[in-house]
């Protein structure tokens, strides 16, 4: 597995758990606002670390860290993701997967084999604005729909979330997203930060008051709602 780094201690990457976050290299989207640009368009191989370093760290932190979150880039591109998750679980850790939903075949295998305790899928925008928002000329919406259905249907805990950006998201988009994820367990809106690692710069965070209004559109459609990255 191509591991490009770890965040050894996180309080935000796994709900209500102390987490170690593992970053994988490579992605099948090119979202211009992505804050992990070096894992997407950079020289990914230059940042690779030995996966055994991850396991060595986890061995030392047993009892102090509760969970391991695997993110990217796009983690489902890794051919041995299932093996990695299985080994982490065998060490006694809870596991979480972050995905953009473009590999429903991989997601289904992981869910069917119960290799994760929590799954999170990014909903980039309303369906018709997906190419614009992801930096792709076209996108296979059937694959996204399949992943959304898998996460809704599984009894494994999971969420959908959208990073809100003024240049990309309107109230109409958010209404369409609310309908799209209706029936989900959890949905979050996330504040955007124009950080150093972003692929492109100059985008703006949706103001908190407007984000709260957007979130109201999801009430009654999903099990729970919340905000992250706003103060």
Short mmCIF file of N, CA, C and O in Angstrom, two decimals, residues 4-122:
data_model
loop_
_atom_site.label_atom_id
_atom_site.label_comp_id
_atom_site.label_asym_id
_atom_site.label_seq_id
_atom_site.Cartn_x
_atom_site.Cartn_y
_atom_site.Cartn_z
N UNK A 4 1.75 7.67 2.43
CA UNK A 4 2.55 8.90 2.29
C UNK A 4 2.66 9.68 3.58
O UNK A 4 3.21 10.80 3.59
N UNK A 5 2.15 9.13 4.66
CA UNK A 5 2.28 9.81 5.94
C UNK A 5 1.20 9.39 6.92
O UNK A 5 0.21 8.76 6.54
N UNK A 6 1.41 9.72 8.16
CA UNK A 6 0.40 9.46 9.18
C UNK A 6 0.29 10.67 10.11
O UNK A 6 1.26 11.39 10.32
N UNK A 7 -0.91 10.90 10.57
CA UNK A 7 -1.13 11.83 11.68
C UNK A 7 -1.31 10.96 12.91
O UNK A 7 -2.30 10.22 13.01
N UNK A 8 -0.35 11.02 13.80
CA UNK A 8 -0.29 10.04 14.88
C UNK A 8 -1.40 10.18 15.91
O UNK A 8 -1.77 9.21 16.57
N UNK A 9 -1.95 11.39 16.03
CA UNK A 9 -2.92 11.63 17.10
C UNK A 9 -3.96 12.63 16.61
O UNK A 9 -3.65 13.78 16.38
N UNK A 10 -5.17 12.16 16.40
CA UNK A 10 -6.25 13.04 15.94
C UNK A 10 -7.49 12.84 16.78
O UNK A 10 -7.85 11.70 17.12
N UNK A 11 -8.15 13.95 17.09
CA UNK A 11 -9.41 13.90 17.84
C UNK A 11 -10.61 14.16 16.92
O UNK A 11 -11.74 14.19 17.40
N UNK A 12 -10.36 14.34 15.63
CA UNK A 12 -11.45 14.74 14.73
C UNK A 12 -11.71 13.75 13.59
O UNK A 12 -12.73 13.86 12.91
N UNK A 13 -10.82 12.80 13.34
CA UNK A 13 -10.96 11.95 12.17
C UNK A 13 -11.80 10.69 12.39
O UNK A 13 -12.15 10.00 11.42
N UNK A 14 -12.13 10.38 13.64
CA UNK A 14 -13.02 9.27 13.95
C UNK A 14 -13.96 9.74 15.05
O UNK A 14 -13.48 10.19 16.09
N UNK A 15 -15.26 9.68 14.84
CA UNK A 15 -16.20 10.23 15.83
C UNK A 15 -15.97 9.69 17.24
O UNK A 15 -16.02 8.48 17.48
N UNK A 16 -15.66 10.62 18.15
CA UNK A 16 -15.57 10.32 19.58
C UNK A 16 -14.47 9.32 19.94
O UNK A 16 -14.54 8.68 21.00
N UNK A 17 -13.46 9.21 19.09
CA UNK A 17 -12.35 8.31 19.37
C UNK A 17 -11.02 9.01 19.12
O UNK A 17 -10.93 9.93 18.32
N UNK A 18 -9.98 8.56 19.84
CA UNK A 18 -8.62 9.00 19.56
C UNK A 18 -8.12 8.17 18.39
O UNK A 18 -8.16 6.94 18.42
N UNK A 19 -7.63 8.85 17.37
CA UNK A 19 -7.41 8.18 16.10
C UNK A 19 -6.01 8.45 15.55
O UNK A 19 -5.44 9.52 15.74
N UNK A 20 -5.48 7.48 14.83
CA UNK A 20 -4.30 7.66 13.99
C UNK A 20 -4.79 7.67 12.55
O UNK A 20 -5.51 6.76 12.13
N UNK A 21 -4.42 8.68 11.79
CA UNK A 21 -4.88 8.81 10.41
C UNK A 21 -3.76 8.46 9.44
O UNK A 21 -2.66 9.00 9.54
N UNK A 22 -4.06 7.55 8.53
CA UNK A 22 -3.09 7.08 7.54
C UNK A 22 -3.45 7.68 6.18
O UNK A 22 -4.58 7.52 5.71
N UNK A 23 -2.49 8.35 5.55
CA UNK A 23 -2.73 9.01 4.26
C UNK A 23 -2.13 8.17 3.13
O UNK A 23 -0.93 7.89 3.13
N UNK A 24 -2.98 7.79 2.18
CA UNK A 24 -2.51 7.03 1.03
C UNK A 24 -2.31 7.97 -0.16
O UNK A 24 -2.92 9.04 -0.24
N UNK A 25 -1.47 7.56 -1.11
CA UNK A 25 -1.14 8.40 -2.25
C UNK A 25 -1.92 8.05 -3.50
O UNK A 25 -2.22 6.88 -3.75
N UNK A 26 -2.25 9.07 -4.29
CA UNK A 26 -2.96 8.88 -5.54
C UNK A 26 -4.45 9.11 -5.39
O UNK A 26 -5.03 8.80 -4.35
N UNK A 27 -5.08 9.68 -6.45
CA UNK A 27 -6.51 9.94 -6.41
C UNK A 27 -7.08 9.91 -7.82
O UNK A 27 -6.38 10.23 -8.80
N UNK A 28 -8.34 9.54 -7.94
CA UNK A 28 -9.03 9.53 -9.24
C UNK A 28 -9.93 10.74 -9.42
O UNK A 28 -10.78 10.77 -10.30
N UNK A 29 -9.79 11.75 -8.56
CA UNK A 29 -10.43 13.05 -8.73
C UNK A 29 -9.37 14.13 -8.66
O UNK A 29 -8.24 13.88 -8.21
N UNK A 30 -9.72 15.32 -9.12
CA UNK A 30 -8.79 16.44 -9.10
C UNK A 30 -9.50 17.69 -8.57
O UNK A 30 -9.46 18.75 -9.20
N UNK A 31 -10.15 17.55 -7.44
CA UNK A 31 -10.89 18.67 -6.86
C UNK A 31 -9.92 19.83 -6.63
O UNK A 31 -8.92 19.67 -5.92
N UNK A 32 -10.17 21.00 -7.22
CA UNK A 32 -9.20 22.10 -7.13
C UNK A 32 -8.98 22.60 -5.71
O UNK A 32 -7.93 23.16 -5.41
N UNK A 33 -9.95 22.36 -4.84
CA UNK A 33 -9.85 22.84 -3.46
C UNK A 33 -9.26 21.78 -2.51
O UNK A 33 -9.19 22.01 -1.30
N UNK A 34 -8.85 20.64 -3.06
CA UNK A 34 -8.31 19.56 -2.22
C UNK A 34 -7.13 20.09 -1.40
O UNK A 34 -6.21 20.70 -1.93
N UNK A 35 -7.15 19.80 -0.09
CA UNK A 35 -6.08 20.30 0.78
C UNK A 35 -4.93 19.29 0.93
O UNK A 35 -3.96 19.56 1.62
N UNK A 36 -5.06 18.14 0.26
CA UNK A 36 -3.98 17.15 0.25
C UNK A 36 -3.38 17.06 -1.15
O UNK A 36 -3.14 15.97 -1.68
N UNK A 37 -3.12 18.21 -1.75
CA UNK A 37 -2.66 18.26 -3.14
C UNK A 37 -1.43 17.43 -3.42
O UNK A 37 -1.30 16.84 -4.49
N UNK A 38 -0.52 17.36 -2.47
CA UNK A 38 0.72 16.60 -2.67
C UNK A 38 0.45 15.10 -2.84
O UNK A 38 1.26 14.39 -3.43
N UNK A 39 -0.69 14.64 -2.35
CA UNK A 39 -1.04 13.23 -2.48
C UNK A 39 -1.81 12.95 -3.76
O UNK A 39 -2.11 11.80 -4.08
N UNK A 40 -2.14 14.02 -4.49
CA UNK A 40 -2.99 13.89 -5.68
C UNK A 40 -2.23 14.22 -6.95
O UNK A 40 -2.19 13.44 -7.91
N UNK A 41 -1.60 15.39 -6.99
CA UNK A 41 -0.92 15.85 -8.20
C UNK A 41 0.59 15.99 -8.02
O UNK A 41 1.31 16.28 -8.97
N UNK A 42 1.06 15.79 -6.82
CA UNK A 42 2.49 15.92 -6.57
C UNK A 42 3.25 14.65 -6.91
O UNK A 42 2.70 13.70 -7.48
N UNK A 43 4.51 14.61 -6.57
CA UNK A 43 5.34 13.42 -6.75
C UNK A 43 5.06 12.49 -5.58
O UNK A 43 5.76 12.51 -4.56
N UNK A 44 4.02 11.69 -5.74
CA UNK A 44 3.55 10.84 -4.64
C UNK A 44 4.66 9.92 -4.14
O UNK A 44 4.84 9.74 -2.93
N UNK A 45 5.42 9.35 -5.05
CA UNK A 45 6.44 8.39 -4.67
C UNK A 45 7.53 9.01 -3.80
O UNK A 45 8.19 8.32 -3.03
N UNK A 46 7.70 10.32 -3.92
CA UNK A 46 8.72 11.00 -3.12
C UNK A 46 8.34 11.05 -1.65
O UNK A 46 9.20 11.27 -0.79
N UNK A 47 7.06 10.87 -1.36
CA UNK A 47 6.58 10.98 0.02
C UNK A 47 6.29 9.63 0.67
O UNK A 47 5.80 9.58 1.79
N UNK A 48 6.58 8.53 -0.04
CA UNK A 48 6.19 7.21 0.45
C UNK A 48 6.98 6.83 1.70
O UNK A 48 8.20 7.04 1.77
N UNK A 49 6.27 6.26 2.67
CA UNK A 49 6.92 5.72 3.86
C UNK A 49 6.66 4.22 3.92
O UNK A 49 5.70 3.72 3.33
N UNK A 50 7.50 3.52 4.63
CA UNK A 50 7.36 2.08 4.77
C UNK A 50 6.13 1.78 5.62
O UNK A 50 6.00 2.27 6.74
N UNK A 51 5.23 0.96 5.09
CA UNK A 51 4.00 0.65 5.81
C UNK A 51 4.30 -0.04 7.14
O UNK A 51 3.53 0.05 8.10
N UNK A 52 5.45 -0.69 7.23
CA UNK A 52 5.82 -1.35 8.49
C UNK A 52 6.05 -0.33 9.61
O UNK A 52 5.90 -0.66 10.79
N UNK A 53 6.40 0.90 9.23
CA UNK A 53 6.53 1.96 10.23
C UNK A 53 5.18 2.26 10.88
O UNK A 53 5.10 2.57 12.07
N UNK A 54 4.13 2.18 10.07
CA UNK A 54 2.78 2.40 10.59
C UNK A 54 2.43 1.31 11.61
O UNK A 54 1.97 1.61 12.72
N UNK A 55 2.68 0.07 11.24
CA UNK A 55 2.36 -1.03 12.15
C UNK A 55 3.20 -0.97 13.42
O UNK A 55 2.72 -1.28 14.52
N UNK A 56 4.46 -0.55 13.28
CA UNK A 56 5.33 -0.44 14.46
C UNK A 56 4.79 0.64 15.41
O UNK A 56 4.79 0.45 16.64
N UNK A 57 4.34 1.75 14.86
CA UNK A 57 3.76 2.81 15.68
C UNK A 57 2.49 2.31 16.38
O UNK A 57 2.31 2.52 17.59
N UNK A 58 1.62 1.64 15.63
CA UNK A 58 0.37 1.15 16.21
C UNK A 58 0.63 0.12 17.31
O UNK A 58 -0.11 0.06 18.29
N UNK A 59 1.66 -0.67 17.13
CA UNK A 59 2.00 -1.66 18.16
C UNK A 59 2.35 -0.96 19.47
O UNK A 59 1.96 -1.40 20.55
N UNK A 60 3.07 0.15 19.37
CA UNK A 60 3.49 0.90 20.56
C UNK A 60 2.34 1.65 21.21
O UNK A 60 2.38 1.94 22.40
N UNK A 61 1.32 2.01 20.43
CA UNK A 61 0.25 2.88 20.94
C UNK A 61 -1.00 2.12 21.37
O UNK A 61 -2.03 2.75 21.66
N UNK A 62 -0.92 0.82 21.44
CA UNK A 62 -2.08 0.05 21.89
C UNK A 62 -2.52 0.52 23.27
O UNK A 62 -1.70 0.68 24.18
N UNK A 63 -3.81 0.76 23.41
CA UNK A 63 -4.35 1.25 24.68
C UNK A 63 -4.38 2.76 24.78
O UNK A 63 -5.04 3.30 25.66
N UNK A 64 -3.66 3.44 23.90
CA UNK A 64 -3.63 4.91 23.91
C UNK A 64 -4.37 5.49 22.71
O UNK A 64 -4.89 6.60 22.79
N UNK A 65 -4.37 4.76 21.61
CA UNK A 65 -5.10 5.15 20.41
C UNK A 65 -6.21 4.13 20.19
O UNK A 65 -5.99 2.93 20.34
N UNK A 66 -7.41 4.61 19.85
CA UNK A 66 -8.56 3.73 19.71
C UNK A 66 -8.77 3.22 18.30
O UNK A 66 -9.25 2.10 18.10
N UNK A 67 -8.46 4.06 17.31
CA UNK A 67 -8.90 3.77 15.94
C UNK A 67 -7.87 4.21 14.92
O UNK A 67 -6.99 5.03 15.20
N UNK A 68 -8.01 3.66 13.72
CA UNK A 68 -7.18 4.04 12.58
C UNK A 68 -8.10 4.43 11.44
O UNK A 68 -8.98 3.66 11.04
N UNK A 69 -7.89 5.64 10.91
CA UNK A 69 -8.65 6.12 9.77
C UNK A 69 -7.76 6.11 8.54
O UNK A 69 -6.64 6.64 8.57
N UNK A 70 -8.23 5.51 7.45
CA UNK A 70 -7.46 5.45 6.21
C UNK A 70 -8.09 6.41 5.20
O UNK A 70 -9.27 6.28 4.86
N UNK A 71 -7.29 7.37 4.74
CA UNK A 71 -7.79 8.40 3.86
C UNK A 71 -6.80 8.60 2.72
O UNK A 71 -5.94 7.76 2.47
N UNK A 72 -6.92 9.71 2.00
CA UNK A 72 -6.04 9.89 0.85
C UNK A 72 -5.72 11.35 0.61
O UNK A 72 -5.71 12.14 1.54
N UNK A 73 -5.60 11.62 -0.71
CA UNK A 73 -5.80 10.75 -1.86
C UNK A 73 -7.13 10.00 -1.81
O UNK A 73 -8.06 10.41 -1.16
N UNK A 74 -7.14 8.87 -2.51
CA UNK A 74 -8.30 7.97 -2.50
C UNK A 74 -7.83 6.57 -2.14
O UNK A 74 -7.18 5.89 -2.93
N UNK A 75 -8.20 6.15 -0.93
CA UNK A 75 -7.67 4.90 -0.37
C UNK A 75 -8.12 3.68 -1.14
O UNK A 75 -7.41 2.66 -1.19
N UNK A 76 -9.29 3.73 -1.79
CA UNK A 76 -9.78 2.54 -2.48
C UNK A 76 -8.99 2.21 -3.74
O UNK A 76 -9.20 1.17 -4.36
N UNK A 77 -8.07 3.08 -4.14
CA UNK A 77 -7.18 2.79 -5.26
C UNK A 77 -6.07 1.81 -4.87
O UNK A 77 -5.42 1.23 -5.74
N UNK A 78 -5.86 1.62 -3.58
CA UNK A 78 -4.78 0.75 -3.11
C UNK A 78 -5.20 -0.71 -3.23
O UNK A 78 -6.19 -1.12 -2.62
N UNK A 79 -4.47 -1.52 -4.00
CA UNK A 79 -4.90 -2.91 -4.23
C UNK A 79 -4.88 -3.78 -2.99
O UNK A 79 -5.59 -4.79 -2.93
N UNK A 80 -4.09 -3.40 -1.99
CA UNK A 80 -4.01 -4.21 -0.77
C UNK A 80 -4.67 -3.51 0.42
O UNK A 80 -4.32 -3.79 1.57
N UNK A 81 -5.63 -2.63 0.14
CA UNK A 81 -6.33 -1.93 1.23
C UNK A 81 -6.99 -2.90 2.18
O UNK A 81 -6.93 -2.73 3.40
N UNK A 82 -7.62 -3.95 1.63
CA UNK A 82 -8.31 -4.91 2.50
C UNK A 82 -7.33 -5.61 3.43
O UNK A 82 -7.63 -5.81 4.62
N UNK A 83 -6.14 -5.94 2.94
CA UNK A 83 -5.14 -6.60 3.78
C UNK A 83 -4.68 -5.66 4.90
O UNK A 83 -4.50 -6.10 6.05
N UNK A 84 -4.49 -4.40 4.55
CA UNK A 84 -4.06 -3.42 5.55
C UNK A 84 -5.12 -3.29 6.65
O UNK A 84 -4.80 -3.35 7.85
N UNK A 85 -6.36 -3.12 6.26
CA UNK A 85 -7.45 -2.97 7.24
C UNK A 85 -7.57 -4.21 8.11
O UNK A 85 -7.78 -4.11 9.32
N UNK A 86 -7.43 -5.36 7.50
CA UNK A 86 -7.56 -6.60 8.27
C UNK A 86 -6.45 -6.70 9.33
O UNK A 86 -6.70 -7.09 10.48
N UNK A 87 -5.24 -6.32 8.96
CA UNK A 87 -4.13 -6.39 9.91
C UNK A 87 -4.33 -5.39 11.04
O UNK A 87 -4.08 -5.72 12.22
N UNK A 88 -4.82 -4.19 10.71
CA UNK A 88 -5.07 -3.18 11.75
C UNK A 88 -6.15 -3.67 12.71
O UNK A 88 -6.03 -3.52 13.94
N UNK A 89 -7.18 -4.29 12.19
CA UNK A 89 -8.25 -4.81 13.05
C UNK A 89 -7.73 -5.95 13.93
O UNK A 89 -8.11 -6.06 15.10
N UNK A 90 -6.87 -6.78 13.36
CA UNK A 90 -6.30 -7.88 14.14
C UNK A 90 -5.45 -7.36 15.30
O UNK A 90 -5.24 -8.08 16.29
N UNK A 91 -4.97 -6.11 15.16
CA UNK A 91 -4.19 -5.51 16.25
C UNK A 91 -5.10 -4.94 17.34
O UNK A 91 -4.63 -4.46 18.36
N UNK A 92 -6.40 -4.97 17.12
CA UNK A 92 -7.35 -4.53 18.13
C UNK A 92 -7.90 -3.13 17.95
O UNK A 92 -8.60 -2.62 18.83
N UNK A 93 -7.62 -2.52 16.80
CA UNK A 93 -8.08 -1.14 16.56
C UNK A 93 -9.41 -1.12 15.80
O UNK A 93 -9.68 -1.98 14.96
N UNK A 94 -10.19 -0.09 16.08
CA UNK A 94 -11.33 0.24 15.23
C UNK A 94 -10.78 0.80 13.92
O UNK A 94 -9.70 1.39 13.90
N UNK A 95 -11.52 0.63 12.83
CA UNK A 95 -11.05 1.11 11.54
C UNK A 95 -12.11 1.98 10.87
O UNK A 95 -13.31 1.72 10.99
N UNK A 96 -11.63 2.98 10.13
CA UNK A 96 -12.51 3.89 9.39
C UNK A 96 -11.92 4.10 8.00
O UNK A 96 -10.70 4.20 7.83
N UNK A 97 -12.81 4.18 7.01
CA UNK A 97 -12.40 4.44 5.64
C UNK A 97 -13.03 5.73 5.14
O UNK A 97 -14.24 5.93 5.28
N UNK A 98 -12.21 6.61 4.54
CA UNK A 98 -12.71 7.78 3.83
C UNK A 98 -12.64 7.49 2.33
O UNK A 98 -11.62 6.99 1.85
N UNK A 99 -13.71 7.81 1.60
CA UNK A 99 -13.73 7.53 0.17
C UNK A 99 -14.50 8.59 -0.59
O UNK A 99 -15.36 9.27 -0.02
N UNK A 100 -14.20 8.70 -1.89
CA UNK A 100 -14.99 9.60 -2.74
C UNK A 100 -16.09 8.85 -3.48
O UNK A 100 -16.88 9.46 -4.21
N UNK A 101 -16.13 7.53 -3.33
CA UNK A 101 -17.23 6.75 -3.87
C UNK A 101 -17.07 6.24 -5.29
O UNK A 101 -17.97 5.58 -5.81
N UNK A 102 -15.93 6.48 -5.92
CA UNK A 102 -15.77 6.07 -7.32
C UNK A 102 -15.35 4.61 -7.48
O UNK A 102 -15.23 4.13 -8.62
N UNK A 103 -15.13 3.91 -6.37
CA UNK A 103 -14.77 2.48 -6.45
C UNK A 103 -15.77 1.66 -5.62
O UNK A 103 -15.42 1.07 -4.60
N UNK A 104 -17.04 1.60 -6.06
CA UNK A 104 -18.04 0.87 -5.27
C UNK A 104 -17.73 -0.61 -5.14
O UNK A 104 -18.15 -1.24 -4.16
N UNK A 105 -17.02 -1.19 -6.11
CA UNK A 105 -16.65 -2.60 -6.01
C UNK A 105 -15.75 -2.84 -4.81
O UNK A 105 -15.93 -3.82 -4.06
N UNK A 106 -14.78 -1.95 -4.62
CA UNK A 106 -13.88 -2.07 -3.47
C UNK A 106 -14.65 -1.80 -2.17
O UNK A 106 -14.49 -2.53 -1.18
N UNK A 107 -15.48 -0.77 -2.19
CA UNK A 107 -16.26 -0.43 -1.00
C UNK A 107 -17.15 -1.60 -0.58
O UNK A 107 -17.24 -1.93 0.61
N UNK A 108 -17.80 -2.23 -1.55
CA UNK A 108 -18.68 -3.36 -1.24
C UNK A 108 -17.92 -4.50 -0.59
O UNK A 108 -18.38 -5.10 0.40
N UNK A 109 -16.74 -4.81 -1.12
CA UNK A 109 -15.93 -5.89 -0.55
C UNK A 109 -15.56 -5.58 0.90
O UNK A 109 -15.67 -6.45 1.77
N UNK A 110 -15.18 -4.35 1.16
CA UNK A 110 -14.76 -3.96 2.51
C UNK A 110 -15.93 -4.01 3.48
O UNK A 110 -15.80 -4.47 4.62
N UNK A 111 -17.09 -3.55 3.01
CA UNK A 111 -18.28 -3.60 3.86
C UNK A 111 -18.75 -5.03 4.07
O UNK A 111 -19.10 -5.43 5.19
N UNK A 112 -18.77 -5.82 3.00
CA UNK A 112 -19.23 -7.22 3.10
C UNK A 112 -18.34 -8.02 4.04
O UNK A 112 -18.84 -8.89 4.78
N UNK A 113 -17.04 -7.74 4.01
CA UNK A 113 -16.11 -8.47 4.86
C UNK A 113 -15.94 -7.81 6.23
O UNK A 113 -15.16 -8.26 7.05
N UNK A 114 -16.68 -6.72 6.44
CA UNK A 114 -16.73 -6.01 7.73
C UNK A 114 -15.32 -5.64 8.21
O UNK A 114 -14.94 -5.89 9.35
N UNK A 115 -14.59 -5.01 7.29
CA UNK A 115 -13.22 -4.60 7.59
C UNK A 115 -13.15 -3.20 8.17
O UNK A 115 -12.06 -2.74 8.53
N UNK A 116 -14.28 -2.51 8.25
CA UNK A 116 -14.32 -1.18 8.85
C UNK A 116 -15.47 -1.10 9.85
O UNK A 116 -16.47 -1.82 9.75
N UNK A 117 -15.29 -0.21 10.81
CA UNK A 117 -16.34 0.08 11.79
C UNK A 117 -17.08 1.37 11.45
O UNK A 117 -18.14 1.64 12.00
N UNK A 118 -16.49 2.15 10.53
CA UNK A 118 -17.09 3.44 10.15
C UNK A 118 -16.61 3.77 8.75
O UNK A 118 -15.46 3.53 8.39
N UNK A 119 -17.52 4.33 7.93
CA UNK A 119 -17.17 4.71 6.57
C UNK A 119 -17.70 6.11 6.31
O UNK A 119 -18.81 6.46 6.72
N UNK A 120 -16.88 6.93 5.65
CA UNK A 120 -17.26 8.31 5.34
C UNK A 120 -17.06 8.55 3.85
O UNK A 120 -16.01 8.24 3.29
N UNK A 121 -18.11 9.10 3.21
CA UNK A 121 -18.01 9.41 1.79
C UNK A 121 -18.23 10.89 1.57
O UNK A 121 -19.19 11.47 2.06
N UNK A 122 -17.33 11.49 0.80
CA UNK A 122 -17.47 12.89 0.43
C UNK A 122 -18.51 13.03 -0.67
O UNK A 122 -18.45 12.34 -1.69
#
